[in-house]
Amino acid sequence: MRHGCGCAGGRNGSPMSDPLVALHAVLRGIARAEVAVSGGVDSLTLAAAAHDVLGARATMRHATSPAVPPEATARVRALAAARGWALDVFDAGEFADPRYRANPADRCFFCKTNLYGAIAARAGGTILSGTNSDDLADWRPGLRAASQHGVRHPFVETGIDKATVRQLAARLGLGAIADLPAAPCLSSRIETGLRVEPELLALIHRAERLLAEALAPRTVRARLRAAGLVIELDPEALHRAAPHRDSLVAALRALTDRPISFAPYRTGSAFLRGAHP
């Protein structure tokens, strides 16, 4: 199924001022694309655009592991089936990498090294990522791995930021995906230096699902720290949780005997910035 870009041109009348036209132009210059699809709004939007432009010359590559929430994989599978994407689901093997499991500050470098290496071994096309221009403002070791594997970032090449990605998702008919909250991998919830274990990721996922069902928060993160499990919530959800704190703690106690506390959500708070190389 193909979707027209619906472009009306920009303020100056130039069609290239339309981000979707610019994105399509970049994609048309690629002979064969291997789109790394995590299940978030960025990669799914890129996948939709790549399929629209390249058709059978675009394959979506989705890696599963204990760090990937099952709902993300289900989302990728459902969209691929609905839109006729060529989809390859595989294990990138990062959990066999002791460097990744040790959870250093540059853990993402080892994760992406395994991911891109696995895609390259399975395919011969150009690997594409959904990195957008806003991501460049943060410290992202995974971009170093991308550079080493010749990965291209079409959103960065066209100056597309997160807000524009969401607009494009809506224009491409992706519905609720346009409003998906940010959802980094489950390993990002484990404090730097604490070993990444599948059972800990399962605990994190169950805790977040429990809070999501109980409070319907805009944002929830179950941060596993050396001192215990910290539930981070957006301000409104944290306020709603206050009268139910005891019952929520009791429910979480069924999952873990670690100390449990609540805190306001902070981006990347499990990452110990002073620890990076």
CSV table of C-alpha atoms in Angstrom, one decimal:
chain,number,residue,atom,x,y,z
A,1,MET,CA,0.0,0.0,0.0
A,2,ARG,CA,1.5,3.3,-1.1
A,3,HIS,CA,0.6,6.7,0.3
A,4,GLY,CA,1.0,10.0,-1.6
A,5,CYS,CA,3.0,12.7,0.2
A,6,GLY,CA,0.2,15.2,0.0
A,7,CYS,CA,2.8,17.9,-0.4
A,8,ALA,CA,1.7,21.5,-1.0
A,9,GLY,CA,5.2,23.0,-1.0
A,10,GLY,CA,6.7,25.3,1.6
A,11,ARG,CA,6.4,29.0,2.2
A,12,ASN,CA,8.7,29.8,-0.6
A,13,GLY,CA,6.9,27.5,-3.0
A,14,SER,CA,9.8,25.1,-3.2
A,15,PRO,CA,8.7,21.4,-3.0
A,16,MET,CA,12.0,20.6,-1.3
A,17,SER,CA,10.9,22.7,1.7
A,18,ASP,CA,8.5,19.9,2.4
A,19,PRO,CA,10.2,17.4,4.7
A,20,LEU,CA,8.5,14.4,3.2
A,21,VAL,CA,9.6,15.4,-0.3
A,22,ALA,CA,13.1,15.8,1.0
A,23,LEU,CA,13.0,12.4,2.7
A,24,HIS,CA,11.7,10.7,-0.4
A,25,ALA,CA,14.5,12.3,-2.4
A,26,VAL,CA,17.1,10.8,-0.1
A,27,LEU,CA,15.4,7.4,-0.2
A,28,ARG,CA,15.2,7.4,-4.0
A,29,GLY,CA,19.0,7.6,-4.1
A,30,ILE,CA,19.4,4.3,-2.3
A,31,ALA,CA,19.5,1.1,-4.4
A,32,ARG,CA,18.4,-1.2,-1.5
A,33,ALA,CA,17.6,-0.3,2.0
A,34,GLU,CA,17.9,-2.4,5.2
A,35,VAL,CA,15.8,-0.4,7.8
A,36,ALA,CA,16.6,-1.0,11.4
A,37,VAL,CA,13.2,-1.0,13.0
A,38,SER,CA,13.0,-0.9,16.8
A,39,GLY,CA,9.2,-0.4,17.0
A,40,GLY,CA,9.2,3.3,18.0
A,41,VAL,CA,7.8,6.2,16.1
A,42,ASP,CA,11.1,7.2,14.4
A,43,SER,CA,12.0,3.8,12.9
A,44,LEU,CA,8.4,3.0,12.0
A,45,THR,CA,8.0,6.3,10.2
A,46,LEU,CA,11.2,5.8,8.3
A,47,ALA,CA,10.1,2.2,7.4
A,48,ALA,CA,6.8,3.5,6.1
A,49,ALA,CA,8.5,6.1,3.9
A,50,ALA,CA,11.1,3.6,2.7
A,51,HIS,CA,8.5,1.1,1.6
A,52,ASP,CA,6.5,3.8,-0.1
A,53,VAL,CA,9.6,4.9,-2.2
A,54,LEU,CA,11.5,1.6,-2.6
A,55,GLY,CA,8.8,-1.1,-2.3
A,56,ALA,CA,10.4,-4.5,-2.5
A,57,ARG,CA,13.9,-2.9,-2.4
A,58,ALA,CA,13.3,-2.1,1.3
A,59,THR,CA,13.5,-4.7,4.0
A,60,MET,CA,12.7,-4.0,7.6
A,61,ARG,CA,15.1,-5.6,10.1
A,62,HIS,CA,13.8,-6.0,13.7
A,63,ALA,CA,16.0,-7.4,16.4
A,64,THR,CA,14.4,-9.1,19.4
A,65,SER,CA,16.1,-9.6,22.8
A,66,PRO,CA,15.2,-9.5,26.5
A,67,ALA,CA,15.7,-5.7,26.2
A,68,VAL,CA,13.0,-5.2,23.6
A,69,PRO,CA,9.4,-5.0,25.1
A,70,PRO,CA,7.2,-7.7,23.4
A,71,GLU,CA,4.7,-5.0,22.5
A,72,ALA,CA,7.3,-3.3,20.4
A,73,THR,CA,7.8,-6.5,18.4
A,74,ALA,CA,4.0,-7.0,18.1
A,75,ARG,CA,3.7,-3.4,16.8
A,76,VAL,CA,6.3,-4.0,14.1
A,77,ARG,CA,4.8,-7.3,13.1
A,78,ALA,CA,1.3,-5.9,12.9
A,79,LEU,CA,2.3,-2.9,10.8
A,80,ALA,CA,4.4,-5.0,8.5
A,81,ALA,CA,1.5,-7.3,7.9
A,82,ALA,CA,-1.0,-4.5,7.3
A,83,ARG,CA,1.3,-2.6,4.9
A,84,GLY,CA,3.0,-5.5,3.1
A,85,TRP,CA,6.5,-4.8,4.3
A,86,ALA,CA,9.3,-7.3,3.9
A,87,LEU,CA,10.1,-8.0,7.5
A,88,ASP,CA,13.0,-10.0,9.0
A,89,VAL,CA,12.9,-10.6,12.8
A,90,PHE,CA,16.1,-11.9,14.3
A,91,ASP,CA,18.3,-12.0,17.4
A,92,ALA,CA,21.2,-9.6,17.1
A,93,GLY,CA,23.2,-11.5,19.8
A,94,GLU,CA,24.1,-8.7,22.1
A,95,PHE,CA,23.3,-10.8,25.2
A,96,ALA,CA,26.2,-13.1,24.2
A,97,ASP,CA,28.5,-10.0,24.3
A,98,PRO,CA,30.1,-9.6,27.8
A,99,ARG,CA,30.9,-6.0,27.0
A,100,TYR,CA,27.2,-5.2,26.6
A,101,ARG,CA,26.2,-7.3,29.6
A,102,ALA,CA,28.7,-5.4,31.8
A,103,ASN,CA,26.6,-2.2,31.2
A,104,PRO,CA,29.4,0.4,30.9
A,105,ALA,CA,28.5,4.0,30.1
A,106,ASP,CA,29.0,3.2,26.4
A,107,ARG,CA,26.7,0.1,26.5
A,108,CYS,CA,24.8,1.4,23.5
A,109,PHE,CA,28.0,1.2,21.4
A,110,PHE,CA,28.2,-2.5,21.9
A,111,CYS,CA,24.4,-3.0,21.4
A,112,LYS,CA,24.5,-1.2,18.1
A,113,THR,CA,27.7,-2.9,17.1
A,114,ASN,CA,25.9,-6.2,17.4
A,115,LEU,CA,22.8,-4.9,15.7
A,116,TYR,CA,24.4,-3.4,12.7
A,117,GLY,CA,26.9,-6.3,12.4
A,118,ALA,CA,24.0,-8.8,12.4
A,119,ILE,CA,22.1,-6.8,9.7
A,120,ALA,CA,25.2,-6.5,7.6
A,121,ALA,CA,25.8,-10.2,7.8
A,122,ARG,CA,22.2,-10.9,6.7
A,123,ALA,CA,21.9,-8.4,3.9
A,124,GLY,CA,23.7,-6.4,1.3
A,125,GLY,CA,21.9,-3.1,1.2
A,126,THR,CA,22.4,0.2,2.9
A,127,ILE,CA,21.5,0.1,6.6
A,128,LEU,CA,19.2,3.0,7.6
A,129,SER,CA,18.4,4.1,11.1
A,130,GLY,CA,15.6,6.4,12.4
A,131,THR,CA,18.0,8.7,14.3
A,132,ASN,CA,16.6,12.3,14.0
A,133,SER,CA,18.3,15.6,14.2
A,134,ASP,CA,17.3,16.1,17.9
A,135,ASP,CA,19.3,13.0,18.8
A,136,LEU,CA,22.6,14.7,17.8
A,137,ALA,CA,22.3,17.0,20.9
A,138,ASP,CA,22.7,14.0,23.2
A,139,TRP,CA,25.7,11.7,24.0
A,140,ARG,CA,24.9,8.6,21.9
A,141,PRO,CA,27.6,6.0,21.7
A,142,GLY,CA,25.4,4.1,19.2
A,143,LEU,CA,26.1,6.7,16.6
A,144,ARG,CA,29.8,5.7,16.7
A,145,ALA,CA,28.8,2.1,15.9
A,146,ALA,CA,26.6,3.4,13.1
A,147,SER,CA,29.5,5.3,11.6
A,148,GLN,CA,31.7,2.2,11.7
A,149,HIS,CA,29.1,0.2,9.8
A,150,GLY,CA,28.3,2.9,7.2
A,151,VAL,CA,24.7,3.4,8.5
A,152,ARG,CA,22.8,6.3,7.1
A,153,HIS,CA,20.4,8.5,9.0
A,154,PRO,CA,17.9,9.9,6.5
A,155,PHE,CA,16.1,12.1,9.1
A,156,VAL,CA,19.5,13.7,10.0
A,157,GLU,CA,20.4,14.1,6.3
A,158,THR,CA,17.2,16.1,5.8
A,159,GLY,CA,17.2,18.0,9.1
A,160,ILE,CA,14.1,16.3,10.4
A,161,ASP,CA,13.6,16.6,14.1
A,162,LYS,CA,11.3,14.5,16.5
A,163,ALA,CA,8.3,16.8,16.1
A,164,THR,CA,8.5,16.6,12.3
A,165,VAL,CA,8.9,12.8,12.5
A,166,ARG,CA,5.5,12.7,14.4
A,167,GLN,CA,4.0,15.0,11.7
A,168,LEU,CA,5.2,12.7,9.0
A,169,ALA,CA,3.9,9.6,10.8
A,170,ALA,CA,0.5,11.2,10.8
A,171,ARG,CA,0.7,12.1,7.1
A,172,LEU,CA,1.8,8.6,6.3
A,173,GLY,CA,-1.3,7.2,7.9
A,174,LEU,CA,0.4,5.6,10.9
A,175,GLY,CA,-2.4,6.6,13.3
A,176,ALA,CA,-1.7,6.3,17.0
A,177,ILE,CA,2.0,5.6,16.2
A,178,ALA,CA,2.5,9.3,15.6
A,179,ASP,CA,1.8,9.9,19.3
A,180,LEU,CA,3.9,7.0,20.7
A,181,PRO,CA,5.9,8.2,23.8
A,182,ALA,CA,9.6,7.7,23.7
A,183,ALA,CA,10.5,4.2,24.7
A,184,PRO,CA,14.2,3.4,24.8
A,185,CYS,CA,15.3,-0.2,25.4
A,186,LEU,CA,14.7,-1.8,28.8
A,187,SER,CA,18.4,-1.9,29.4
A,188,SER,CA,18.4,1.9,29.7
A,189,ARG,CA,16.6,1.5,33.0
A,190,ILE,CA,19.5,-0.3,34.6
A,191,GLU,CA,22.0,2.0,36.4
A,192,THR,CA,25.4,2.2,34.7
A,193,GLY,CA,27.7,-0.5,36.0
A,194,LEU,CA,25.0,-3.0,37.1
A,195,ARG,CA,25.1,-6.1,35.0
A,196,VAL,CA,22.3,-6.4,32.4
A,197,GLU,CA,20.4,-9.7,33.2
A,198,PRO,CA,17.3,-10.9,31.3
A,199,GLU,CA,15.4,-11.5,34.6
A,200,LEU,CA,16.1,-7.9,35.7
A,201,LEU,CA,14.7,-6.6,32.3
A,202,ALA,CA,11.6,-8.8,32.8
A,203,LEU,CA,11.1,-7.3,36.3
A,204,ILE,CA,11.4,-3.8,34.8
A,205,HIS,CA,8.9,-4.5,32.1
A,206,ARG,CA,6.4,-6.1,34.5
A,207,ALA,CA,6.7,-3.1,36.9
A,208,GLU,CA,6.1,-0.6,34.1
A,209,ARG,CA,3.1,-2.5,32.8
A,210,LEU,CA,1.7,-2.7,36.3
A,211,LEU,CA,2.0,1.1,36.7
A,212,ALA,CA,0.7,1.7,33.2
A,213,GLU,CA,-2.5,-0.2,34.0
A,214,ALA,CA,-3.0,1.3,37.4
A,215,LEU,CA,-2.3,5.0,36.6
A,216,ALA,CA,-2.3,5.4,32.8
A,217,PRO,CA,0.7,7.7,33.1
A,218,ARG,CA,2.1,9.8,30.2
A,219,THR,CA,5.6,8.5,31.2
A,220,VAL,CA,6.7,5.7,33.4
A,221,ARG,CA,10.2,4.3,34.0
A,222,ALA,CA,11.1,1.5,36.4
A,223,ARG,CA,14.8,2.4,37.2
A,224,LEU,CA,16.9,-0.4,38.7
A,225,ARG,CA,19.5,1.2,40.9
A,226,ALA,CA,22.1,-0.2,43.3
A,227,ALA,CA,19.8,1.2,46.1
A,228,GLY,CA,16.6,-0.4,44.8
A,229,LEU,CA,13.8,0.0,42.3
A,230,VAL,CA,12.8,3.6,41.6
A,231,ILE,CA,9.5,4.3,39.9
A,232,GLU,CA,9.7,7.5,37.9
A,233,LEU,CA,6.4,9.1,36.7
A,234,ASP,CA,5.4,12.3,35.0
A,235,PRO,CA,4.2,15.0,37.5
A,236,GLU,CA,0.5,14.4,37.0
A,237,ALA,CA,0.8,10.6,37.4
A,238,LEU,CA,3.0,11.0,40.4
A,239,HIS,CA,0.3,13.2,42.0
A,240,ARG,CA,-2.4,10.7,41.2
A,241,ALA,CA,-0.2,7.9,42.7
A,242,ALA,CA,0.2,9.6,46.1
A,243,PRO,CA,-3.1,8.4,47.7
A,244,HIS,CA,-2.4,4.9,46.4
A,245,ARG,CA,1.2,4.6,47.3
A,246,ASP,CA,0.8,1.8,49.8
A,247,SER,CA,-1.2,-0.4,47.4
A,248,LEU,CA,1.1,0.2,44.5
A,249,VAL,CA,4.1,-0.7,46.7
A,250,ALA,CA,2.4,-3.9,47.8
A,251,ALA,CA,1.7,-4.8,44.2
A,252,LEU,CA,5.3,-4.1,43.3
A,253,ARG,CA,6.5,-6.2,46.3
A,254,ALA,CA,4.9,-9.2,44.5
A,255,LEU,CA,7.6,-8.7,41.8
A,256,THR,CA,10.7,-7.9,43.9
A,257,ASP,CA,12.0,-7.6,47.4
A,258,ARG,CA,14.2,-4.6,46.5
A,259,PRO,CA,13.6,-1.3,48.2
A,260,ILE,CA,10.9,0.7,46.2
A,261,SER,CA,10.6,4.4,45.9
A,262,PHE,CA,8.9,6.9,43.7
A,263,ALA,CA,10.4,10.0,42.0
A,264,PRO,CA,9.6,12.5,39.2
A,265,TYR,CA,10.6,11.3,35.7
A,266,ARG,CA,14.0,12.4,34.5
A,267,THR,CA,15.4,11.6,31.1
A,268,GLY,CA,18.2,9.0,31.2
A,269,SER,CA,18.5,9.2,35.0
A,270,ALA,CA,19.9,5.6,35.2
A,271,PHE,CA,22.9,6.7,33.2
A,272,LEU,CA,25.8,7.8,35.4
A,273,ARG,CA,27.2,10.6,33.3
A,274,GLY,CA,30.5,10.8,35.2
A,275,ALA,CA,31.2,7.2,34.2
A,276,HIS,CA,31.5,7.7,30.5
A,277,PRO,CA,34.9,7.4,28.9
